[in-house]
mmCIF file of C-alpha atoms in Angstrom:
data_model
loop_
_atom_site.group_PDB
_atom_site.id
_atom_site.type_symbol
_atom_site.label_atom_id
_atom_site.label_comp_id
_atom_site.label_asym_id
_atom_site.label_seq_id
_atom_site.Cartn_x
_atom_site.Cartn_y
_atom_site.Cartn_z
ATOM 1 C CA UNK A 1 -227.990 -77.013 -58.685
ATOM 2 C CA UNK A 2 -230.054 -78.135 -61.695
ATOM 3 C CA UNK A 3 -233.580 -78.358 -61.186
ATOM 4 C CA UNK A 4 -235.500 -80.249 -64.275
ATOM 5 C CA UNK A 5 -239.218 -80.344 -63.334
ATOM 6 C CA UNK A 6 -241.478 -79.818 -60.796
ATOM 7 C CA UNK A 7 -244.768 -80.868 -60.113
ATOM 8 C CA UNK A 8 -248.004 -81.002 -57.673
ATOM 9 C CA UNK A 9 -250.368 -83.289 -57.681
ATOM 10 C CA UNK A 10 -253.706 -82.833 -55.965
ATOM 11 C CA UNK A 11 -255.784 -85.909 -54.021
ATOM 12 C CA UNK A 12 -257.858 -87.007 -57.024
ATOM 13 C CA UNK A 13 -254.545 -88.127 -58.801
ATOM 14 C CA UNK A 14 -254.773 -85.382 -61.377
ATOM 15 C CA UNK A 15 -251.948 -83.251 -62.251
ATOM 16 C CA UNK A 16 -252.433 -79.542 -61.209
ATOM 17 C CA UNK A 17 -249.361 -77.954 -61.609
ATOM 18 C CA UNK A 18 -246.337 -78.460 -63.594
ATOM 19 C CA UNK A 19 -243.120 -76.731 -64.266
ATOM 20 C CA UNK A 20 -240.194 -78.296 -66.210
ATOM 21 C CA UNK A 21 -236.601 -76.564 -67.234
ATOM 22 C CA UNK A 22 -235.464 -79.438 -69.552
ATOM 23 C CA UNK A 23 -234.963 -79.161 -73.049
ATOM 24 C CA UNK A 24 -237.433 -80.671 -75.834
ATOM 25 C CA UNK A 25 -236.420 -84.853 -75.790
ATOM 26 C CA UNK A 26 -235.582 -86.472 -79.024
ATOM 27 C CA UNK A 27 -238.164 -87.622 -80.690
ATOM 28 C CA UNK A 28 -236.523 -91.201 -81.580
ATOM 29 C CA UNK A 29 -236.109 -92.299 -77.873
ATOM 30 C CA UNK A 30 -239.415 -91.450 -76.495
ATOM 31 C CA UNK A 31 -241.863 -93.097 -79.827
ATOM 32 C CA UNK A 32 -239.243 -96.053 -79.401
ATOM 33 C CA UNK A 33 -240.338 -96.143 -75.494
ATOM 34 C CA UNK A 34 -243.967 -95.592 -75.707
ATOM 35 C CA UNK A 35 -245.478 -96.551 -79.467
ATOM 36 C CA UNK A 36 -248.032 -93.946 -80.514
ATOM 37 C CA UNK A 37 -250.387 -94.761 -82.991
ATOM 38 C CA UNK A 38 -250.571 -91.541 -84.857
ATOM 39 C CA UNK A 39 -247.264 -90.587 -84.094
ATOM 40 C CA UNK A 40 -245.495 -91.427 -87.217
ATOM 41 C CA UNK A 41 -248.107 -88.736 -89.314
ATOM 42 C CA UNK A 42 -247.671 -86.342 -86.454
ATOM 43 C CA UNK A 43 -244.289 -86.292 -86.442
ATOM 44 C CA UNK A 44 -243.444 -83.672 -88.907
ATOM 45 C CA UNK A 45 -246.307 -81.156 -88.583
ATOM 46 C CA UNK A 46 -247.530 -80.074 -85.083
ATOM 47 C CA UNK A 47 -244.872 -80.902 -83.053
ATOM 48 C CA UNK A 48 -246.343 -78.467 -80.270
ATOM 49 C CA UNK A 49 -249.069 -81.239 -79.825
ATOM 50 C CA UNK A 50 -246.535 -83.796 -79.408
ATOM 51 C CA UNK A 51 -244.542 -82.119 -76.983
ATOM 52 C CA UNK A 52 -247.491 -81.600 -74.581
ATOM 53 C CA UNK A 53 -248.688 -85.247 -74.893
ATOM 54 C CA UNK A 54 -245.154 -86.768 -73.715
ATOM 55 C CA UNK A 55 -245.733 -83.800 -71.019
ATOM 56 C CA UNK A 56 -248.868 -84.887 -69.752
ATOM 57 C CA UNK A 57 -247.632 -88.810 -70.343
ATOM 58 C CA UNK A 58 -245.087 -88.041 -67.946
ATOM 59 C CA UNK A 59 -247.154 -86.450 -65.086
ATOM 60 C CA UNK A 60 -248.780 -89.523 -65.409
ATOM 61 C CA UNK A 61 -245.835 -91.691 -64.714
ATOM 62 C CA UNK A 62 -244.872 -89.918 -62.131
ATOM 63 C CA UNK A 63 -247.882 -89.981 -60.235
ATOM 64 C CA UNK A 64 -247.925 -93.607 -61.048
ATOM 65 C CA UNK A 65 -244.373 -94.272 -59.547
ATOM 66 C CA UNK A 66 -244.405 -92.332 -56.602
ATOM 67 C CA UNK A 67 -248.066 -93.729 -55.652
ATOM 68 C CA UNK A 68 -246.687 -97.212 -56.012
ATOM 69 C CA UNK A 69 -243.540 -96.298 -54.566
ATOM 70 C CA UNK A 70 -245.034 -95.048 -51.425
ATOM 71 C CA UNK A 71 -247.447 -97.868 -51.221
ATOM 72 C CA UNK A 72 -244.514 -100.345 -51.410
ATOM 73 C CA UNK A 73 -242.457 -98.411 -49.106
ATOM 74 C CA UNK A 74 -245.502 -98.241 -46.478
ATOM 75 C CA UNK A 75 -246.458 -102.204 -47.272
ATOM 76 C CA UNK A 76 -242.573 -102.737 -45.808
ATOM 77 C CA UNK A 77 -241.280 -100.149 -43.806
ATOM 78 C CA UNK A 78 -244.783 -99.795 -41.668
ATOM 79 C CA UNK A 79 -247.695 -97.385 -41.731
ATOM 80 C CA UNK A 80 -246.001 -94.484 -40.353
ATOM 81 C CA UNK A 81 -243.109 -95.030 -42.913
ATOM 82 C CA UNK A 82 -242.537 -92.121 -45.493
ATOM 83 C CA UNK A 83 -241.224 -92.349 -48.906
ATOM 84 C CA UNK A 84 -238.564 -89.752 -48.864
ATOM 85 C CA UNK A 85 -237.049 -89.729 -52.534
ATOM 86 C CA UNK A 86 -234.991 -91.903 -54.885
ATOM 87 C CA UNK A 87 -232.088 -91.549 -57.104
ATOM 88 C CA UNK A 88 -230.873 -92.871 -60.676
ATOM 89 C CA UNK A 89 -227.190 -92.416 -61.942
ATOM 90 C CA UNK A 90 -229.313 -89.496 -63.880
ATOM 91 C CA UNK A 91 -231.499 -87.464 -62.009
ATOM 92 C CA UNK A 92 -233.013 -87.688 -58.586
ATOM 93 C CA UNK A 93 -236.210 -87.201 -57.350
ATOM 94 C CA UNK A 94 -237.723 -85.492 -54.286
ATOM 95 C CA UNK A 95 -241.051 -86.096 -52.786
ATOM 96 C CA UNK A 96 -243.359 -84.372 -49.991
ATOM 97 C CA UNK A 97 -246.858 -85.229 -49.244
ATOM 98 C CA UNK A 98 -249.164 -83.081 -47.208
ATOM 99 C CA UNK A 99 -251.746 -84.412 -44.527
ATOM 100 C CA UNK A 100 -254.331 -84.100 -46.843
ATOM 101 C CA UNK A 101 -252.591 -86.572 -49.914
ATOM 102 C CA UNK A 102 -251.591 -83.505 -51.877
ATOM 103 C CA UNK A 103 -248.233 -84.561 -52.838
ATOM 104 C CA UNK A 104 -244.902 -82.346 -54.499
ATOM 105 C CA UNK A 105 -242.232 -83.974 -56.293
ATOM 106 C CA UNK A 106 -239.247 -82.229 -57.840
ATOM 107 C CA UNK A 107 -236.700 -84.047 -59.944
ATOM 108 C CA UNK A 108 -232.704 -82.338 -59.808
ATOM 109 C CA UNK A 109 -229.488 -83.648 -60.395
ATOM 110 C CA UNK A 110 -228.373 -86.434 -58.521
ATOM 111 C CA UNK A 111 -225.886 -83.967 -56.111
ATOM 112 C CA UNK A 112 -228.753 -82.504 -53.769
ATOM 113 C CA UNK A 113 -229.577 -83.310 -50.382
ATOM 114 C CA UNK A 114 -233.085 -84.125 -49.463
ATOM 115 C CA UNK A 115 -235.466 -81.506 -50.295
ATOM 116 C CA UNK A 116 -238.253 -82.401 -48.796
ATOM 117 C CA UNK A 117 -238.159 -79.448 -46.354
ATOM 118 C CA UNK A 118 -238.014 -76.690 -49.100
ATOM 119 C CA UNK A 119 -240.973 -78.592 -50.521
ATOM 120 C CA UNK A 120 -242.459 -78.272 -47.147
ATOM 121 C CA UNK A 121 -241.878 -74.842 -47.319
ATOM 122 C CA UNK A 122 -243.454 -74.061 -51.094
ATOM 123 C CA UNK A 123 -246.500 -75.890 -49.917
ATOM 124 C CA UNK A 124 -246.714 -73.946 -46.722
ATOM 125 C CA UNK A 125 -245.664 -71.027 -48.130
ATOM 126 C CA UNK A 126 -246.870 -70.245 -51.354
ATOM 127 C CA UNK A 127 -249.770 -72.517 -52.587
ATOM 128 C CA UNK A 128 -251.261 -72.049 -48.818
ATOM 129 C CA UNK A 129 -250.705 -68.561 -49.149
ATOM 130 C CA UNK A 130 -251.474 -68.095 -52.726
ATOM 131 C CA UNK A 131 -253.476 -70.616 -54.237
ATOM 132 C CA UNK A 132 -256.126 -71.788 -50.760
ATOM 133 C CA UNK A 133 -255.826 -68.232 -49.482
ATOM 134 C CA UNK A 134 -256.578 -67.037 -52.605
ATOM 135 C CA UNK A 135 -260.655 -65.890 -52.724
ATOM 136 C CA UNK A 136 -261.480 -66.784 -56.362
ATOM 137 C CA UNK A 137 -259.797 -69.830 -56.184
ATOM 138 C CA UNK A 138 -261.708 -72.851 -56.400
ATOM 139 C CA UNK A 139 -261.573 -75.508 -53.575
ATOM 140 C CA UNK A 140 -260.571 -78.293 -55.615
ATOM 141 C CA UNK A 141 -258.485 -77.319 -58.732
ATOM 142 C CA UNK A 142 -259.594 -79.835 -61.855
ATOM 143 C CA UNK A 143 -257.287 -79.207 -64.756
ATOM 144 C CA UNK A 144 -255.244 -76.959 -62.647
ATOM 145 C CA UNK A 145 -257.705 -73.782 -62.611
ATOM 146 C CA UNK A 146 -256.413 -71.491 -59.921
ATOM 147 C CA UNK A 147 -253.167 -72.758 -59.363
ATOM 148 C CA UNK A 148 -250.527 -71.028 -61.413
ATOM 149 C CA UNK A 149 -251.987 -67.870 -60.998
ATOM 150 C CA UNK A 150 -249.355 -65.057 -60.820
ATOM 151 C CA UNK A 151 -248.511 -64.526 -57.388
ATOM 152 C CA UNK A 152 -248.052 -68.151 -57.296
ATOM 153 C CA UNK A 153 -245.717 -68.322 -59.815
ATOM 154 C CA UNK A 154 -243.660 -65.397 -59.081
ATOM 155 C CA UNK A 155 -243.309 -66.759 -55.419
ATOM 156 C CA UNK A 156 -242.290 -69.795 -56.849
ATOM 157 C CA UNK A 157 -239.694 -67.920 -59.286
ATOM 158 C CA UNK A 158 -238.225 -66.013 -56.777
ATOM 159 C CA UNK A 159 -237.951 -69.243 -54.395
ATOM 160 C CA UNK A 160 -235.943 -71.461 -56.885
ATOM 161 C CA UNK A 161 -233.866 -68.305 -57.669
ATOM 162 C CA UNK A 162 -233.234 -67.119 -53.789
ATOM 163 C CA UNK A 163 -233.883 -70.267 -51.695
ATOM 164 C CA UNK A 164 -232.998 -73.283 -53.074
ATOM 165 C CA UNK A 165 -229.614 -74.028 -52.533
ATOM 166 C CA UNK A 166 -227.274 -72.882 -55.363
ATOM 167 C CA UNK B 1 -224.957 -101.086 -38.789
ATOM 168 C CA UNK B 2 -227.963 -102.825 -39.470
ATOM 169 C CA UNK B 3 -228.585 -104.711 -42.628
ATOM 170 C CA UNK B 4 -232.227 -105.536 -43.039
ATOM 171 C CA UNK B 5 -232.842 -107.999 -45.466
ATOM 172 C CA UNK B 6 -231.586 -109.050 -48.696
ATOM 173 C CA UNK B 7 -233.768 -109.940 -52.157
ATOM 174 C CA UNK B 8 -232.632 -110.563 -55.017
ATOM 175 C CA UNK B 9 -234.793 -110.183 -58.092
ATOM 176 C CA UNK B 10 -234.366 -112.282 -61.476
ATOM 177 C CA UNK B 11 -234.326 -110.845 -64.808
ATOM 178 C CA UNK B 12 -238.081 -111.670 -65.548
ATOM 179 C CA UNK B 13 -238.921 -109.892 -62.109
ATOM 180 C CA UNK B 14 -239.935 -112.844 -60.066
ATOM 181 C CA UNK B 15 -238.583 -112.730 -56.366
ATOM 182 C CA UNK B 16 -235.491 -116.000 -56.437
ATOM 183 C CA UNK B 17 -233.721 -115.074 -53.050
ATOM 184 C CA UNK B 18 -235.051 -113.161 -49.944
ATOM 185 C CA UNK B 19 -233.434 -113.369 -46.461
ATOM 186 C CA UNK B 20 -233.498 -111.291 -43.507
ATOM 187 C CA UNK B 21 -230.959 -110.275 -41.148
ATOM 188 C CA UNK B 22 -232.373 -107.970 -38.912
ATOM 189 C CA UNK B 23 -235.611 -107.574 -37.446
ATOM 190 C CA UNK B 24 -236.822 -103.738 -38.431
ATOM 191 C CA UNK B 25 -238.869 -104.421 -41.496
ATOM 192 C CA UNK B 26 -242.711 -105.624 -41.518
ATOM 193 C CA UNK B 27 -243.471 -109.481 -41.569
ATOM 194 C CA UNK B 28 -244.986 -109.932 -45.091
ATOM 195 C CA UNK B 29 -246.108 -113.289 -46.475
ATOM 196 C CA UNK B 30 -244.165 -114.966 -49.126
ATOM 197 C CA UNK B 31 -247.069 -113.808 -51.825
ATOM 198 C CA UNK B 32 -246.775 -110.117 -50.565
ATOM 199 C CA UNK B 33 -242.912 -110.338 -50.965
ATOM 200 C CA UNK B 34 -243.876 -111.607 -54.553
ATOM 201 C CA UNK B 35 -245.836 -108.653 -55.003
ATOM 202 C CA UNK B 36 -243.068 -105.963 -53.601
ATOM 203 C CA UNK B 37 -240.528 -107.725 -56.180
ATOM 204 C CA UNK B 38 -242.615 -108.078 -59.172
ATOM 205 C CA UNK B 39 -243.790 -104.016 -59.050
ATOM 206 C CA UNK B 40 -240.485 -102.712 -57.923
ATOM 207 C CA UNK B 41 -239.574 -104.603 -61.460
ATOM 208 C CA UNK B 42 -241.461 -102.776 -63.163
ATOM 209 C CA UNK B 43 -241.097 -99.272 -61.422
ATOM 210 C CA UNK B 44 -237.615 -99.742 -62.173
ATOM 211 C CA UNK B 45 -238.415 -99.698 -65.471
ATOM 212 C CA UNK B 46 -240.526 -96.766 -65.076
ATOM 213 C CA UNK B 47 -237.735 -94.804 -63.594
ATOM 214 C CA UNK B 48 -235.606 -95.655 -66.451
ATOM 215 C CA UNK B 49 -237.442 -93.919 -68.984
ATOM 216 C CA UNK B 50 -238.348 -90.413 -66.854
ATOM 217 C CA UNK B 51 -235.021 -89.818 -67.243
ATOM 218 C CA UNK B 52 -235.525 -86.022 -67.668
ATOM 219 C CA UNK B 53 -232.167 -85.495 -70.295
ATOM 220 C CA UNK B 54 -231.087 -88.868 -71.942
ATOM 221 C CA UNK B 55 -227.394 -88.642 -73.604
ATOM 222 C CA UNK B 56 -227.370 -87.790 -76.559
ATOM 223 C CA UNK B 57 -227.232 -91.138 -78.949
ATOM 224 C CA UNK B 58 -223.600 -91.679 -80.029
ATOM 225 C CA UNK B 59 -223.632 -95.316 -81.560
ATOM 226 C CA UNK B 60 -224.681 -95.487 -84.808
ATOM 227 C CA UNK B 61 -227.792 -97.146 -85.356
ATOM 228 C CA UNK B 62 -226.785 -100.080 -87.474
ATOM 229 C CA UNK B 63 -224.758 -101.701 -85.321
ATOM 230 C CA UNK B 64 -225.615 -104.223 -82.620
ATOM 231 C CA UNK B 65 -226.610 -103.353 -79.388
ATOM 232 C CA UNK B 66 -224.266 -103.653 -76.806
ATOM 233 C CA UNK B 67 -225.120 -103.892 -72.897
ATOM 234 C CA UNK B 68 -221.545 -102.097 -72.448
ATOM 235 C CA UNK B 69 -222.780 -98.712 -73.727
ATOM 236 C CA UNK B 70 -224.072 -96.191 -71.380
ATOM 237 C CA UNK B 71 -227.389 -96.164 -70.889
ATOM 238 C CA UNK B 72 -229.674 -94.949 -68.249
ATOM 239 C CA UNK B 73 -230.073 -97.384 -65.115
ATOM 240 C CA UNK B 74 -233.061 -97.153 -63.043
ATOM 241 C CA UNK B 75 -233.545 -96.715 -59.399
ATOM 242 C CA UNK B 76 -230.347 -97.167 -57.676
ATOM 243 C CA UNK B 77 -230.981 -95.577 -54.072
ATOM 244 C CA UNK B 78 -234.484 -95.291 -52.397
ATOM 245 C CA UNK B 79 -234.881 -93.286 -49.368
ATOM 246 C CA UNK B 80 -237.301 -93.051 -46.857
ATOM 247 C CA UNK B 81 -237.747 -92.349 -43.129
ATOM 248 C CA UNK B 82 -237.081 -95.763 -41.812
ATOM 249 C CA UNK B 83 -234.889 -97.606 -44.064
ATOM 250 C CA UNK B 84 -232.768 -97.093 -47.287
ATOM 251 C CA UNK B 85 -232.825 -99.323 -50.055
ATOM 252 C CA UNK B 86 -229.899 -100.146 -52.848
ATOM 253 C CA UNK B 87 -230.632 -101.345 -56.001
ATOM 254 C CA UNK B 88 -228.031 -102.834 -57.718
ATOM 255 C CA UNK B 89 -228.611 -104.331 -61.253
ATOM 256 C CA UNK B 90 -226.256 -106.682 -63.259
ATOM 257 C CA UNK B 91 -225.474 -106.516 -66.824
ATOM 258 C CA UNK B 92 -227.548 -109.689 -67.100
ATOM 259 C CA UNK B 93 -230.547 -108.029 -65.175
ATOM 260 C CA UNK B 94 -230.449 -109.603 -61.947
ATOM 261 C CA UNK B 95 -231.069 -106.704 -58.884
ATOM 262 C CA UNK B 96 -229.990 -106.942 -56.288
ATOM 263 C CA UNK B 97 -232.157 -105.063 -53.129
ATOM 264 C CA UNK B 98 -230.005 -104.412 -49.730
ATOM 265 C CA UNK B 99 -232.359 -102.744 -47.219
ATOM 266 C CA UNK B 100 -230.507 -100.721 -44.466
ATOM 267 C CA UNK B 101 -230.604 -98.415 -42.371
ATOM 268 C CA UNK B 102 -230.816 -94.790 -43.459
ATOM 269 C CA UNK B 103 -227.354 -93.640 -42.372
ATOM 270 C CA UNK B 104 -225.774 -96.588 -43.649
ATOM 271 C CA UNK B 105 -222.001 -96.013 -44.768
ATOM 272 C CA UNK B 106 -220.366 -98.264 -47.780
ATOM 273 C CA UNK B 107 -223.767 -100.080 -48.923
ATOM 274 C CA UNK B 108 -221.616 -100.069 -52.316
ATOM 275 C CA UNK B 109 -219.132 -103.223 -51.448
ATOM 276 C CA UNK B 110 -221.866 -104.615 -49.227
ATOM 277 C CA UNK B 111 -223.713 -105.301 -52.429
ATOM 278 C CA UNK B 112 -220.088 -106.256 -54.710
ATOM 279 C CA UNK B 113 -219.121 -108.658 -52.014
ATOM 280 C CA UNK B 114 -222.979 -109.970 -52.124
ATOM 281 C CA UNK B 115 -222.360 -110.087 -55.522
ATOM 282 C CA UNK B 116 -219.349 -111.650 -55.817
ATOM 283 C CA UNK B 117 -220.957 -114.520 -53.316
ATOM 284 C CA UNK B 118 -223.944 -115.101 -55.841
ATOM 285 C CA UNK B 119 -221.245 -115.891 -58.929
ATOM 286 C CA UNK B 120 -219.172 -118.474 -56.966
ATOM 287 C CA UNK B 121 -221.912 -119.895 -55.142
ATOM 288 C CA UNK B 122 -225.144 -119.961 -56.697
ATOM 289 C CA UNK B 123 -224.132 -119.700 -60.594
ATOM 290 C CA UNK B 124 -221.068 -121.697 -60.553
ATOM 291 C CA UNK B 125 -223.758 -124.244 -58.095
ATOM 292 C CA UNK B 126 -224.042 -127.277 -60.857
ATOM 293 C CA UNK B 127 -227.250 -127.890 -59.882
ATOM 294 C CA UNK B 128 -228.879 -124.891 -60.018
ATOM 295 C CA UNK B 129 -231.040 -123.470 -62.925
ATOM 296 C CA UNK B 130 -231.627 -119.832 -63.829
ATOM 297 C CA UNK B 131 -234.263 -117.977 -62.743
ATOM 298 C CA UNK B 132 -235.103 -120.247 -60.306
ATOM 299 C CA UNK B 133 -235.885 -119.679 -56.101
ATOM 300 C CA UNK B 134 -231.784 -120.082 -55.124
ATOM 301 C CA UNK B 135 -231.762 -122.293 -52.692
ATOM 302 C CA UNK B 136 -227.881 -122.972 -51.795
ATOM 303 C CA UNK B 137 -226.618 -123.811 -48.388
ATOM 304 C CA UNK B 138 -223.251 -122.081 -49.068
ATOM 305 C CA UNK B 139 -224.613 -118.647 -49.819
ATOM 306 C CA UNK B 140 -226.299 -118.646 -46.649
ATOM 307 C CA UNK B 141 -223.850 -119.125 -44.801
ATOM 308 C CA UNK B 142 -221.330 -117.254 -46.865
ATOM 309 C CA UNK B 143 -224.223 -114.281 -46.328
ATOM 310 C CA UNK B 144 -224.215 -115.146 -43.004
ATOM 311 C CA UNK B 145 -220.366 -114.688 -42.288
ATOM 312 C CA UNK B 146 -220.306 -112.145 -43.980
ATOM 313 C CA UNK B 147 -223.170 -109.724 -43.200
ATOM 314 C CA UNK B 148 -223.271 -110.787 -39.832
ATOM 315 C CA UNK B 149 -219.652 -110.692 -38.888
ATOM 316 C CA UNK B 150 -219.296 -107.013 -39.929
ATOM 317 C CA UNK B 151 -222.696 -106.365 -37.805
#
């Protein structure tokens, strides 16, 4: 299985965890998709800077997509209708939201199965465990403070590595 | 096997066909279908670019683009606990969106034969102009025979 990113958004639509396994994208494609006003200077020199823009761009999007998605999804299929994932010819992505609007979505190859229930079980698992267990945690988590702390993200390591379907 | 309903979406992203066939999805009013059909345009776009490793460039830049090459294509299959939706976009940019339900075998030639009933029906209809609400008494009933005979 290929897993490229993974990510949790809290209920205030702000990204507070991510986690991607993709390489760096080419430059070209992405300034040709979203124009950047400084990023012809930038282009040469802090790269780093670049990188983590497109990242948090992304989060963005996806939070974006999926909240429309499951709106549109809810607008036909009914109120108790759940958006479960969707798939491209490229990737595929997989989405879980918890009673409280906190909402996990992992993007893999287009080969898997529904994940929703090993999403279920990260949620339930580690960040209820870890993260709302976790004493000197905050209650909310703006700018993802208290979140990938390291029992967190060695559950989460050893769940990807042991659990997820190979 | 239950087909839903049918839309089809024009290259601008306005809603030109919707029909349903089965009872299963909610009632919405002709300006809320608008709605579903104009944002679904434009989350299909959105799905195009988060493609997480694009292929790596291979035709050189000075030549023309070409709608043959591969490229990424947005969402094809959306899933959710009641129904399943298929996206299937033309080279020309027409989608087409078959909702079904979720164990639904073969949605694949559904959508070519659905296809195939647009091209002799609606564009090779004389009096019909692009981008325009398809009104055409023979793809209805060709949808009808067709959809409904294999129901």
């Amino acid at each position: 299985m290929v897993l490229y990113s993974f990510y949790i958004f809290d209920r205030h639509t702000e990204c507070i965890y991510s986690r991607r396994w993709t390489p760096a994208r080419p430059t070209s494609s992405s300034s040709k998709a979203r124009p950047q006003s400084e990023g012809s200077i930038a282009s040469n020199g802090d790269n780093s800077t670049q990188q983590a823009r497109k990242h948090t761009d992304d989060e963005k999007l996806i939070f974006g997509l999926v909240f429309s998605l499951r709106n549109m999804v809810q607008k036909l299929g009914g109120e108790d209708d759940t958006f479960l994932s969707y798939r491209t010819t490229e990737y595929k992505l997989h989405y879980y939201e918890t009673p409280t609007r906190m909402k996990f979505v992992m993007l893999t190859d287009t080969k898997q199965n529904n994940l929703r229930p090993y999403l279920h079980q990260i949620w339930a698992n580690l960040y209820v465990e870890y993260v709302v267990k976790n004493p000197l945690a905050p209650v909310e988590h703006p700018g993802g403070i208290g979140v990938a702390n390291e029992m967190f993200e060695r559950g989460l390591e050893t769940f990807f590595v042991a659990v997820l379907p190979a | 096997m239950v087909v839903f309903a049918l839309f089809i979406i024009s290259k601008s992203g306005g809603l030109i066909y919707n029909r349903e066939f089965h009872t299963g999805l909610n009632k919405l009013s002709s300006n809320d279908l608008l709605m579903v059909a104009g944002s679904f345009h434009g989350m299909h776009e959105i799905t195009k670019q988060l493609c997480p490793n694009p292929p790596p460039p291979t035709i050189p830049s000075n030549t023309a683009p070409t709608p043959f090459a591969a490229r990424a294509t947005g969402l094809e299959v959306l899933e959710t606990s009641q129904f399943r939706m298929q996206c299937f976009q033309t080279l020309t940019g027409v989608k087409f969106l078959l909702f079904t339900e979720p164990q639904q075998p073969n949605i694949d030639t559904i959508l070519k034969k659905i296809y195939e009933l647009y091209a002799d029906f609606v564009m090779k209809n004389p009096f019909y102009t692009v981008e325009m609400p398809v009104r055409c008494e023979k793809f209805d009933r060709g949808l009808d025979g067709f959809v409904k005979v294999r129901g």
